[in-house]
PDB file of C-alpha atoms and ligand atoms in Angstrom:
ATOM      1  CA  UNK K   1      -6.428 -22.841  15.836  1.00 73.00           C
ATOM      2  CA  UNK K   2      -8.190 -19.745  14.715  1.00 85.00           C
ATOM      3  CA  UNK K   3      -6.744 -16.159  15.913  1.00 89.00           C
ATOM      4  CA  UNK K   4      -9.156 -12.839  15.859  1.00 90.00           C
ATOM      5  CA  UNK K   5      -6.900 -10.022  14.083  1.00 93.00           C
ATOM      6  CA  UNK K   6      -7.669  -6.495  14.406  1.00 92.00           C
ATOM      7  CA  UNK K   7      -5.281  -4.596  16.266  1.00 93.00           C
ATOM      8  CA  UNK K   8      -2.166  -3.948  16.917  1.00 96.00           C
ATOM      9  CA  UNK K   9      -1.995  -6.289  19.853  1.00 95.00           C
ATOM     10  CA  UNK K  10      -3.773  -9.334  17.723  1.00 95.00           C
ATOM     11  CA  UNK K  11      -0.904  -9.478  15.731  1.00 95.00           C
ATOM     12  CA  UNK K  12       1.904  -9.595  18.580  1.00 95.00           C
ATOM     13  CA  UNK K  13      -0.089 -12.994  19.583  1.00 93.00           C
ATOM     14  CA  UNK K  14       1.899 -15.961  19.557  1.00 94.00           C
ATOM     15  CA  UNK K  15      -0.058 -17.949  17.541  1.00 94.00           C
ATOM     16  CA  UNK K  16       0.526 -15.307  14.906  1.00 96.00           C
ATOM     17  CA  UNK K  17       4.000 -17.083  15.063  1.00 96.00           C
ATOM     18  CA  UNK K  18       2.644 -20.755  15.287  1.00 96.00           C
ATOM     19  CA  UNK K  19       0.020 -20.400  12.558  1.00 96.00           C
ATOM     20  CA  UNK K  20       2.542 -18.852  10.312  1.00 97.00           C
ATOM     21  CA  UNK K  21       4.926 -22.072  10.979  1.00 97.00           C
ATOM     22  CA  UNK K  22       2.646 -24.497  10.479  1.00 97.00           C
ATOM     23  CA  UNK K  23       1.431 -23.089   7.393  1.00 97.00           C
ATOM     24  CA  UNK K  24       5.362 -22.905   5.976  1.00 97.00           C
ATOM     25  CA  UNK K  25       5.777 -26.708   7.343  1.00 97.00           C
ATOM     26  CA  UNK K  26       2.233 -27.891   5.954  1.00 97.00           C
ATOM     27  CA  UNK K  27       3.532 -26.508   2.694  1.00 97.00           C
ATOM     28  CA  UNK K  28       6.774 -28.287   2.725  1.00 97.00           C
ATOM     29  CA  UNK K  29       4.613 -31.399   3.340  1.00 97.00           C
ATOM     30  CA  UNK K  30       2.954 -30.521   0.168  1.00 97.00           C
ATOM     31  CA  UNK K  31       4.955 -29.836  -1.821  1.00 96.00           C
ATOM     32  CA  UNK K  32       7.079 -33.567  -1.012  1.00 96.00           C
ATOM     33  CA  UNK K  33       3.783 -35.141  -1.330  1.00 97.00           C
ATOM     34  CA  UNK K  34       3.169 -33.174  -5.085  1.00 96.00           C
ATOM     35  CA  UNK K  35       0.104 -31.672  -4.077  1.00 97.00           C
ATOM     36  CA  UNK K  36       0.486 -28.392  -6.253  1.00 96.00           C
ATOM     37  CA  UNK K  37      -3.440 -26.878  -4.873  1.00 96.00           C
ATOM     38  CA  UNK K  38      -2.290 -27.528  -1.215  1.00 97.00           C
ATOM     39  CA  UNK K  39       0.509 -25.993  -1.310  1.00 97.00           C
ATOM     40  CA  UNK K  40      -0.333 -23.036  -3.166  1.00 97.00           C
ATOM     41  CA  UNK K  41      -3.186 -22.895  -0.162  1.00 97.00           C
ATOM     42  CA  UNK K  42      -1.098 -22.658   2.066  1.00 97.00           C
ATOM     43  CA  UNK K  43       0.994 -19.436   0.395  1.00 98.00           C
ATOM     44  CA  UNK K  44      -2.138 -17.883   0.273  1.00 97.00           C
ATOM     45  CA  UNK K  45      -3.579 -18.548   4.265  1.00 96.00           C
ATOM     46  CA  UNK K  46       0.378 -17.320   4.788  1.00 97.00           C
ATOM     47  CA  UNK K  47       0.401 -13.956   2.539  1.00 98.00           C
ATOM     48  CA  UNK K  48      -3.309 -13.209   3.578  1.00 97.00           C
ATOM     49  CA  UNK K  49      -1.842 -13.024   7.267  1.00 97.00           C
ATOM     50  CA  UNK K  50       1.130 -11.425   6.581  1.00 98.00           C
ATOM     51  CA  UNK K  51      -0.616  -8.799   4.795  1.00 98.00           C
ATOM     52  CA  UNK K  52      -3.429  -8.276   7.276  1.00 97.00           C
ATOM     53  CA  UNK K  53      -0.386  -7.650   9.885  1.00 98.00           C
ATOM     54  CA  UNK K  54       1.424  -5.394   7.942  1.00 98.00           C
ATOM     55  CA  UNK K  55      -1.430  -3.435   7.326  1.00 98.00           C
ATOM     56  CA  UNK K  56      -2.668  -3.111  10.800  1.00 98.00           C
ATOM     57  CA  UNK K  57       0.931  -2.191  11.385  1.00 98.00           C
ATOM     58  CA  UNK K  58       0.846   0.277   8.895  1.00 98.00           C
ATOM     59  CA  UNK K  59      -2.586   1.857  10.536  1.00 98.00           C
ATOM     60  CA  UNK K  60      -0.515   2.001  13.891  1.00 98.00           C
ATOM     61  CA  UNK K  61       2.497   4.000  12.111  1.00 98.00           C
ATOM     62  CA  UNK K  62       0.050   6.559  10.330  1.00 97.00           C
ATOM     63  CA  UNK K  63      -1.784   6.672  14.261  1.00 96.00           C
ATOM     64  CA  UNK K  64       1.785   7.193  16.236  1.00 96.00           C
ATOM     65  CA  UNK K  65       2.907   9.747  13.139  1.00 96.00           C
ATOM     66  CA  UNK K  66       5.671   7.468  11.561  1.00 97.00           C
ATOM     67  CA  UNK K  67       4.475   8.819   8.110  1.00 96.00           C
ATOM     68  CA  UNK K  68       7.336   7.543   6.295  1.00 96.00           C
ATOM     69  CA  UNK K  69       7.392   4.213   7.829  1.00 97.00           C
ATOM     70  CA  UNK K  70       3.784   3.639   7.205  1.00 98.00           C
ATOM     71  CA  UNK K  71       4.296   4.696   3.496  1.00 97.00           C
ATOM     72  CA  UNK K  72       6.673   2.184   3.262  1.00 97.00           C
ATOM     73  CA  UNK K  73       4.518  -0.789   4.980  1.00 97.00           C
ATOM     74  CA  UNK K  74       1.448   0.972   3.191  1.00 97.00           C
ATOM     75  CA  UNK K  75       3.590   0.330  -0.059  1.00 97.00           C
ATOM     76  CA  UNK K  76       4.619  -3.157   0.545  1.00 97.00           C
ATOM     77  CA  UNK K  77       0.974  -4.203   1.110  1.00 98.00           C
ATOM     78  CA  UNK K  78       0.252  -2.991  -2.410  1.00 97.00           C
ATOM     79  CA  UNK K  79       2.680  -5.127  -4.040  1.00 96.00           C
ATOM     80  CA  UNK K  80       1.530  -7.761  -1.818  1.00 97.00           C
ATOM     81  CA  UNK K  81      -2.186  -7.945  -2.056  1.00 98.00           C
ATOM     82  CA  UNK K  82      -1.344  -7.792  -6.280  1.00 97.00           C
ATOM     83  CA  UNK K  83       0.223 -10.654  -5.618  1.00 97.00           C
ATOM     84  CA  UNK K  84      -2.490 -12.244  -3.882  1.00 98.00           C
ATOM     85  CA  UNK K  85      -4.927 -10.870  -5.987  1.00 97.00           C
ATOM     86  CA  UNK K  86      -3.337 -12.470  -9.203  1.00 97.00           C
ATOM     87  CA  UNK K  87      -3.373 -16.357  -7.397  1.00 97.00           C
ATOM     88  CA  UNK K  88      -6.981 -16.476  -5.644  1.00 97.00           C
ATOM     89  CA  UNK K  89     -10.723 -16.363  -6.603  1.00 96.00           C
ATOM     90  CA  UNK K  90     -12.387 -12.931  -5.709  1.00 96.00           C
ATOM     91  CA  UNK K  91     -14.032 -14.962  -2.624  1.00 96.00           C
ATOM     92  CA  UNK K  92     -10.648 -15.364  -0.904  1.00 96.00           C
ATOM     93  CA  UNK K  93      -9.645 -11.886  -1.912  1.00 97.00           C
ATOM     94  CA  UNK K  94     -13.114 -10.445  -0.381  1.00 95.00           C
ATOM     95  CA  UNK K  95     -13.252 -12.752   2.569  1.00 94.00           C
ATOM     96  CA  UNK K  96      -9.323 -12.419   3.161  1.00 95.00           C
ATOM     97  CA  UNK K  97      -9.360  -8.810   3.527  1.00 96.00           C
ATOM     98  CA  UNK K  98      -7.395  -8.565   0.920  1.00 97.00           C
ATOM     99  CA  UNK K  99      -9.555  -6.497  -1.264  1.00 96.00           C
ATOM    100  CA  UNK K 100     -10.410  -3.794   1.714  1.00 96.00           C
ATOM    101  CA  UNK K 101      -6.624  -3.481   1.909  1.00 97.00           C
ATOM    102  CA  UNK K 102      -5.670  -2.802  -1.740  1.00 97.00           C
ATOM    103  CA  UNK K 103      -8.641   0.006  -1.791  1.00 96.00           C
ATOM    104  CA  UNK K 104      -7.591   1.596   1.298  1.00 96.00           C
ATOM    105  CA  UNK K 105      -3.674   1.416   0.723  1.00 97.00           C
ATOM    106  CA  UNK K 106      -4.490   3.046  -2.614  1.00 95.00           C
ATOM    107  CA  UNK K 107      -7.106   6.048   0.048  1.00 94.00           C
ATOM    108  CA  UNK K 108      -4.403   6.293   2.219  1.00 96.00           C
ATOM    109  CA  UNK K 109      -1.063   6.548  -0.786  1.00 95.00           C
ATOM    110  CA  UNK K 110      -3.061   9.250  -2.414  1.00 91.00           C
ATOM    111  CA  UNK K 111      -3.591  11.656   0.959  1.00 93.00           C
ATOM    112  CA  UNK K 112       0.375  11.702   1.647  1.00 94.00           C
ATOM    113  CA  UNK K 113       2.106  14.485   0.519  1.00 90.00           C
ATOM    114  CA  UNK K 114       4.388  12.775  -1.303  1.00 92.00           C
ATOM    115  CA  UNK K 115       5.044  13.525  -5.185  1.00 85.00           C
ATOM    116  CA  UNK K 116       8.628  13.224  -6.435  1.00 87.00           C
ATOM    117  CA  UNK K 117      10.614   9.910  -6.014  1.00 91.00           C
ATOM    118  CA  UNK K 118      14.304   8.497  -6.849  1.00 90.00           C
ATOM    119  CA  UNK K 119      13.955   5.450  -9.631  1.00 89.00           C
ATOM    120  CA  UNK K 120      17.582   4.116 -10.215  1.00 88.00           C
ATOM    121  CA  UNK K 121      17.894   3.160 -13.721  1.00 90.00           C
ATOM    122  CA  UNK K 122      19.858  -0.378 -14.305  1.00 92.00           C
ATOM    123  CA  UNK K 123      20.700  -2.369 -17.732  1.00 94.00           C
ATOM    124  CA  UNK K 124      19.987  -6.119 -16.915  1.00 94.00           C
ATOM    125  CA  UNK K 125      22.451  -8.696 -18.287  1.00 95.00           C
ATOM    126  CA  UNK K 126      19.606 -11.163 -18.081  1.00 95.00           C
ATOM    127  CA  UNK K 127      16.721 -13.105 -16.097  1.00 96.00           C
ATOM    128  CA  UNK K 128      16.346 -16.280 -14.510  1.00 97.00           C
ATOM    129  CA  UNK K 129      13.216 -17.854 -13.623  1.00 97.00           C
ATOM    130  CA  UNK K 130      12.699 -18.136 -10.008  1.00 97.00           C
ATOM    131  CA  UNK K 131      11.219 -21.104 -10.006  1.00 97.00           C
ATOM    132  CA  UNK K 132      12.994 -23.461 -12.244  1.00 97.00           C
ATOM    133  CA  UNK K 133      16.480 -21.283 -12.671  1.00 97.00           C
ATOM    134  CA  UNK K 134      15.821 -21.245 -17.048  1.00 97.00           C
ATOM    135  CA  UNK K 135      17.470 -18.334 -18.213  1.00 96.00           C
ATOM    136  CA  UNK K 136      14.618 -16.439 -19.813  1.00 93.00           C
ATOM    137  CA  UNK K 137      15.874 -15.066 -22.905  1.00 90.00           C
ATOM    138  CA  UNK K 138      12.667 -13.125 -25.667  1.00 85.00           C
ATOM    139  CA  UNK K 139      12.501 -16.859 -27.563  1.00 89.00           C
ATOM    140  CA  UNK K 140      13.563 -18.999 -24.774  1.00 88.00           C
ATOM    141  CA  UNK K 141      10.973 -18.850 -22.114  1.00 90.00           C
ATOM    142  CA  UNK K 142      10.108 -21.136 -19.918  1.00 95.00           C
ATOM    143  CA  UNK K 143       6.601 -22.563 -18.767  1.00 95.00           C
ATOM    144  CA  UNK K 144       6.591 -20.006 -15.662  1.00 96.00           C
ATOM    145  CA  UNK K 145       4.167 -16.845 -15.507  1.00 95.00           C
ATOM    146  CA  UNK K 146       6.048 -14.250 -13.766  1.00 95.00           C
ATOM    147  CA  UNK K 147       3.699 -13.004 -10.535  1.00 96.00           C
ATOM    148  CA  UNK K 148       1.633 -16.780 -10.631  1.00 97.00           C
ATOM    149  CA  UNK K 149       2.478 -19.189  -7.776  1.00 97.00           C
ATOM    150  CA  UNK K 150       4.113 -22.641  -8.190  1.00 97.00           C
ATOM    151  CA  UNK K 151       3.908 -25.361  -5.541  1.00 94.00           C
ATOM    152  CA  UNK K 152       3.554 -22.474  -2.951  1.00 96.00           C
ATOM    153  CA  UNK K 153       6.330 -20.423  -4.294  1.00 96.00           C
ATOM    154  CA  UNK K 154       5.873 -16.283  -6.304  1.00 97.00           C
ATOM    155  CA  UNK K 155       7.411 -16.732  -9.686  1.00 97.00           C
ATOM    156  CA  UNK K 156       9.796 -13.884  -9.763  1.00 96.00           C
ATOM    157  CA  UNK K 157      12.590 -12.902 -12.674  1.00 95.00           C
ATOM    158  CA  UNK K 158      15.799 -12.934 -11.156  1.00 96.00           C
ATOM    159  CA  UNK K 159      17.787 -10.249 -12.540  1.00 95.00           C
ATOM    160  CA  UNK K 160      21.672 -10.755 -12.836  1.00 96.00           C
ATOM    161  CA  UNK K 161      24.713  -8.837 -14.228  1.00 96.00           C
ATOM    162  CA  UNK K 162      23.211  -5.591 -13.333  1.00 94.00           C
ATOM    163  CA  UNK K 163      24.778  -2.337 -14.500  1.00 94.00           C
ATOM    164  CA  UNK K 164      23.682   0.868 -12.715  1.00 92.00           C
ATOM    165  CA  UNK K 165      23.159   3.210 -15.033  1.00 91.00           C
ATOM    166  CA  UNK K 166      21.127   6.748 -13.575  1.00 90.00           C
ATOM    167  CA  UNK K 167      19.117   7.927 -10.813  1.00 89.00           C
ATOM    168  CA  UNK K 168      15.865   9.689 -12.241  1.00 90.00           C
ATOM    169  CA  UNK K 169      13.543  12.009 -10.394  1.00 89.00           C
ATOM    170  CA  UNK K 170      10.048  10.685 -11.270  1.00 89.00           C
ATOM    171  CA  UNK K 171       6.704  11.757 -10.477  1.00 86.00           C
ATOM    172  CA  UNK K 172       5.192   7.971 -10.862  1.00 86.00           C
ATOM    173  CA  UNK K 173       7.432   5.065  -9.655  1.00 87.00           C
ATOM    174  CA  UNK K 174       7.278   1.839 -10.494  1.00 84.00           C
ATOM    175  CA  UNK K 175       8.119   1.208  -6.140  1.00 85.00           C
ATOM    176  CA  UNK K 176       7.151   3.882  -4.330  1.00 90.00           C
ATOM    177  CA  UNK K 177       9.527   3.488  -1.151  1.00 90.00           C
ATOM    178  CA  UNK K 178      12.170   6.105  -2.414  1.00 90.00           C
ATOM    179  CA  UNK K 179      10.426   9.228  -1.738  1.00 91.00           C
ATOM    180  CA  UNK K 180      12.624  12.418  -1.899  1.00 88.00           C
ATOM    181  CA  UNK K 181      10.764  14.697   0.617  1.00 88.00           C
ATOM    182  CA  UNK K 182      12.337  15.665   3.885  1.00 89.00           C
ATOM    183  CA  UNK K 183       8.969  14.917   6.017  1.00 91.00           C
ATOM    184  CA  UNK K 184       9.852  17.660   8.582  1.00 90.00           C
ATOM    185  CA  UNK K 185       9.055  20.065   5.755  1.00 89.00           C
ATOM    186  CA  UNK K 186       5.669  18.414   4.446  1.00 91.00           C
ATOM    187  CA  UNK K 187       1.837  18.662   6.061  1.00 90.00           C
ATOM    188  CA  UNK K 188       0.291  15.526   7.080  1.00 95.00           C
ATOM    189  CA  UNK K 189      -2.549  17.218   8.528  1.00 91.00           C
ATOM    190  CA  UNK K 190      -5.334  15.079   6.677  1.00 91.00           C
ATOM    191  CA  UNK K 191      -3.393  11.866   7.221  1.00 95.00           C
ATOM    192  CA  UNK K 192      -3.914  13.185  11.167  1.00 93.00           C
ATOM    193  CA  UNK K 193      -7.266  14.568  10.809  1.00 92.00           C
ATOM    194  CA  UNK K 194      -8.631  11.215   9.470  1.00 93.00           C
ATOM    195  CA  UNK K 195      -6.750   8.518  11.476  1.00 94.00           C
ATOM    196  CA  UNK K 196      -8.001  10.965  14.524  1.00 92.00           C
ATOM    197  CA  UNK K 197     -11.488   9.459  13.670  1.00 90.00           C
ATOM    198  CA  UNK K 198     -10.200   5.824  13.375  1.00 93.00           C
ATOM    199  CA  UNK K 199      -9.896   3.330  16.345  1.00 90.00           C
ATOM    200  CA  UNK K 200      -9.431   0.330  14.076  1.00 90.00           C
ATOM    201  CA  UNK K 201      -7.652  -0.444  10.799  1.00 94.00           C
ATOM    202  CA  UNK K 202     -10.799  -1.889   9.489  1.00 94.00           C
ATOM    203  CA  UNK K 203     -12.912   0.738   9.784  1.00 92.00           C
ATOM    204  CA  UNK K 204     -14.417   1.507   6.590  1.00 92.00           C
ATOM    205  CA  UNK K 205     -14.069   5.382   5.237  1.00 94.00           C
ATOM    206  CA  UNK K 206     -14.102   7.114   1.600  1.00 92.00           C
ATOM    207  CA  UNK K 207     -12.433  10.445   0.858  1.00 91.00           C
ATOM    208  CA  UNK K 208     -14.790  12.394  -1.564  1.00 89.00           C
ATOM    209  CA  UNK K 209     -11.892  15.278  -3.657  1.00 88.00           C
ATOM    210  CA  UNK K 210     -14.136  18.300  -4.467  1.00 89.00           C
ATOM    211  CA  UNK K 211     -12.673  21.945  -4.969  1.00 91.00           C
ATOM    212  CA  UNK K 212     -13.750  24.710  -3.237  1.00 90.00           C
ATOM    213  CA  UNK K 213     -13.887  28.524  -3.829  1.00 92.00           C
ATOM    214  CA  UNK K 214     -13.512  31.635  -1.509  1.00 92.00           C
ATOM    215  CA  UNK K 215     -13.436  35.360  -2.397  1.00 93.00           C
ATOM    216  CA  UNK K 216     -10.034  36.484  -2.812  1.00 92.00           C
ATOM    217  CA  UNK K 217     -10.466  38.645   0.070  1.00 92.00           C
ATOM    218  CA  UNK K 218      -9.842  36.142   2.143  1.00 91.00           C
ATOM    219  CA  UNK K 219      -6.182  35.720   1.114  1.00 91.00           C
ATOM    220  CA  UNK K 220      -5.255  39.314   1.917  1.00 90.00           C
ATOM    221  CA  UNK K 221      -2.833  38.061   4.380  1.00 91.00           C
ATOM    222  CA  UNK K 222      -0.911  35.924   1.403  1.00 92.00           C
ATOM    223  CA  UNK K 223       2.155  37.567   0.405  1.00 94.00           C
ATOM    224  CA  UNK K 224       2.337  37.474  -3.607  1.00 94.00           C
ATOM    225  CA  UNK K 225       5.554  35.505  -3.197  1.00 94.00           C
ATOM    226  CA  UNK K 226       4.098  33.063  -1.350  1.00 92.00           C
ATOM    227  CA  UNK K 227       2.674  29.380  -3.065  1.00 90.00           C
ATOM    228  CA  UNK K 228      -0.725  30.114  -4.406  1.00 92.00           C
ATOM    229  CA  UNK K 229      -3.677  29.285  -2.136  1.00 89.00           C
ATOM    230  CA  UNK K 230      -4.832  26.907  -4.582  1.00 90.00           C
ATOM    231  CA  UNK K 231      -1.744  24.719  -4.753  1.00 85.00           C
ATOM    232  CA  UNK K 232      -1.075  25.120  -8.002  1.00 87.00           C
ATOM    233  CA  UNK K 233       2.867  25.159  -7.237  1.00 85.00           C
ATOM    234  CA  UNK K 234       3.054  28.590  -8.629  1.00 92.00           C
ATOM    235  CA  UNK K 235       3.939  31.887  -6.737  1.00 94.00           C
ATOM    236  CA  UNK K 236       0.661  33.448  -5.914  1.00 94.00           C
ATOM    237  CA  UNK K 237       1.701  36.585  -7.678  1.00 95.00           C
ATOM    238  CA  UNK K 238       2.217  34.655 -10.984  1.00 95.00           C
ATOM    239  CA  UNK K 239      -1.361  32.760 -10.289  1.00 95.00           C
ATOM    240  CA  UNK K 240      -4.416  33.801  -9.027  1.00 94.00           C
ATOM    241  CA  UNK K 241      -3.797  37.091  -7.769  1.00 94.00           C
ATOM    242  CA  UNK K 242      -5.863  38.723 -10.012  1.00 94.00           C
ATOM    243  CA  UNK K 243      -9.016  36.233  -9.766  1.00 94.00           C
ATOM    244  CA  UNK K 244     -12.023  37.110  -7.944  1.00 94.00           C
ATOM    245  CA  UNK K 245     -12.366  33.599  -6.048  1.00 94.00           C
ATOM    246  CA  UNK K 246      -9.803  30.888  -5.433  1.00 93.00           C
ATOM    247  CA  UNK K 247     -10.290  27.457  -5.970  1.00 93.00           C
ATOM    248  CA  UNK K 248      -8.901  25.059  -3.361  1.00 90.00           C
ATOM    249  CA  UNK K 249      -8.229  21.474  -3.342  1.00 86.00           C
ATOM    250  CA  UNK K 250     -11.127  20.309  -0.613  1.00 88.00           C
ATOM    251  CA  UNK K 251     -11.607  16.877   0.763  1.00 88.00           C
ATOM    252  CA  UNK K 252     -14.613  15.316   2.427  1.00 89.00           C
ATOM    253  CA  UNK K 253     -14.318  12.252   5.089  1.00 90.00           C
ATOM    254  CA  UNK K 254     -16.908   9.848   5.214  1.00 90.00           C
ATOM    255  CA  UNK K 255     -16.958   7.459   7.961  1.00 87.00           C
ATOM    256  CA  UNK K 256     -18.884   4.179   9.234  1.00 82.00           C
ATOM    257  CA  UNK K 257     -18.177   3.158  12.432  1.00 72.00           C
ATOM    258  CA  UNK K 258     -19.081   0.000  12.930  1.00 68.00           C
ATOM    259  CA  UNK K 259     -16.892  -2.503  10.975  1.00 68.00           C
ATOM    260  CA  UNK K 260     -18.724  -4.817   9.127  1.00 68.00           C
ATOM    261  CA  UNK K 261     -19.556  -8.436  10.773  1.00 70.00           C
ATOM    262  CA  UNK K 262     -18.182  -9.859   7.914  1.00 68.00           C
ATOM    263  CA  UNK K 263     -14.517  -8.007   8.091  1.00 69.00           C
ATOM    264  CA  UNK K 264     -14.734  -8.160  12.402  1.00 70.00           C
ATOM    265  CA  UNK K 265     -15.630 -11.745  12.369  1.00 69.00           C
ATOM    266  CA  UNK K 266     -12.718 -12.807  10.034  1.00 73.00           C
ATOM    267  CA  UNK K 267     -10.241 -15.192  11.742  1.00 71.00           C
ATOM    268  CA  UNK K 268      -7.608 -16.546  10.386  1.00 69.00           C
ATOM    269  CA  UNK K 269      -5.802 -18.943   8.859  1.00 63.00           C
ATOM    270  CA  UNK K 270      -8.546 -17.928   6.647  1.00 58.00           C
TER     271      UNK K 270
HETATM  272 ZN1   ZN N   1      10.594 -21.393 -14.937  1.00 60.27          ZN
HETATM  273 ZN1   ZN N   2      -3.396  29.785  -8.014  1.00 60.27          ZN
END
């Protein structure tokens, strides 16, 4: 069985469900059996789909303006495809969608207005291996690469005896999901403007950053205690008030509508 997945309503099919069982039991069968390859194949098929759904989830947030919960599906699809990334050959990657999806999470992530975020700060007690439960000490490792796959399973650390130490305001998380904005206050308006032009997840687009400049008589309306025009962060009194031109961020949309045969024709399990 071989399911087309593009929309939102693709991945509400039922044999989303049924391919994503058989995969887990045909991996289970596997892995009894010792057949490492097969059952790392069938993680893959499995996390390919789950991220492909997740990201046309994520496309159907940013189009129904659920910013924040898009930002946090766009964010789990990053971790995801690195994971995916790190245990296939660039052929699955391309032909997966995979690839598409890491570029355009990384499009989307950078036209949010997001910029602070809340990283708690814990000292670990110490790690176990995920997949074999050796307590990974600096000279005691065992033979498992964190992020690599083993008989269909993510080699993770496990950490244990955690201590919670501080919360720190950071401008570049290490997870991305604990933003500290209150979105009623923030402008989403090129988030909006682009997905206006979108019908489909796969769509391809690039966002070209430029800067543009005006004559400062344009900003006679700006009061000099308001944000600078160029969005600098600075009161406009204490920034370019006394230039001739302002430079502003600009950003140019490129679009191409028709979705490549290659990424429409993709059915999966891959
Ligand atoms: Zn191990
Ligand atoms: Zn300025």
């Amino acid at each position: 069985m071989k399911i087309k997945l593009t929309n939102i309503e693709d991945t509400r099919n039922q044999a989303v469900t049924q391919i994503l069982d058989e995969l887990e039991k045909k991996k289970k069968e596997a892995v009894s059996s010792g057949d490492e390859e097969l059952a790392n194949n069938c993680w893959r098929e499995s996390e390919a789909l789950k991220l492909n759904i997740r990201y046309i989830e994520a496309f159907d947030k940013i189009k129904s303006r659920k910013y924040r919960d898009a930002w946090n599906d766009l964010e789990r699809c990053e971790i995801d495809a690195d994971s995916i990334e790190r245990n296939s050959d660039s052929n699955f990657v391309i032909n997966s969608r995979c690839r598409f999806i890491k570029d355009k999470v990384e499009k989307w992530q950078s036209l949010y207005p997001y910029c602070v975020f809340v990283s708690p700060g814990f000292k670990v007690g110490y790690y176990t291996c995920s997949i074999c439960n050796h307590k990974v000490r600096p000279r005691s490792r065992c033979s498992h690469v964190k992020g690599k796959i083993y008989g269909g399973e993510l080699c993770v650390h496990v950490a244990h005896d955690l201590e919670f130490l501080e919360v720190s305001i950071v401008t570049k998380p290490v997870q991305k999901y604990s933003v500290l904005h209150n979105d009623e206050t923030l402008d989403f308006s090129l988030i909006d403007y682009l997905s206006s032009f979108l019908d489909n997840a796969f769509e391809d687009w690039v966002a070209h950053w430029t800067r543009m400049s005006f004559a400062i008589e344009r900003f006679s309306q700006v009061d000099p205690s308001d944000d600078c025009p160029c969005k600098s962060g600075k009161k406009f009194e204490e920034c370019c008030i006394n230039e001739k031109e302002i430079s502003i961020p600009h950003v140019d949309f490129q679009f191409f509508k028709d979705i490549p045969d290659e990424k429409a024709n993709v059915r999966f399990p891959y």
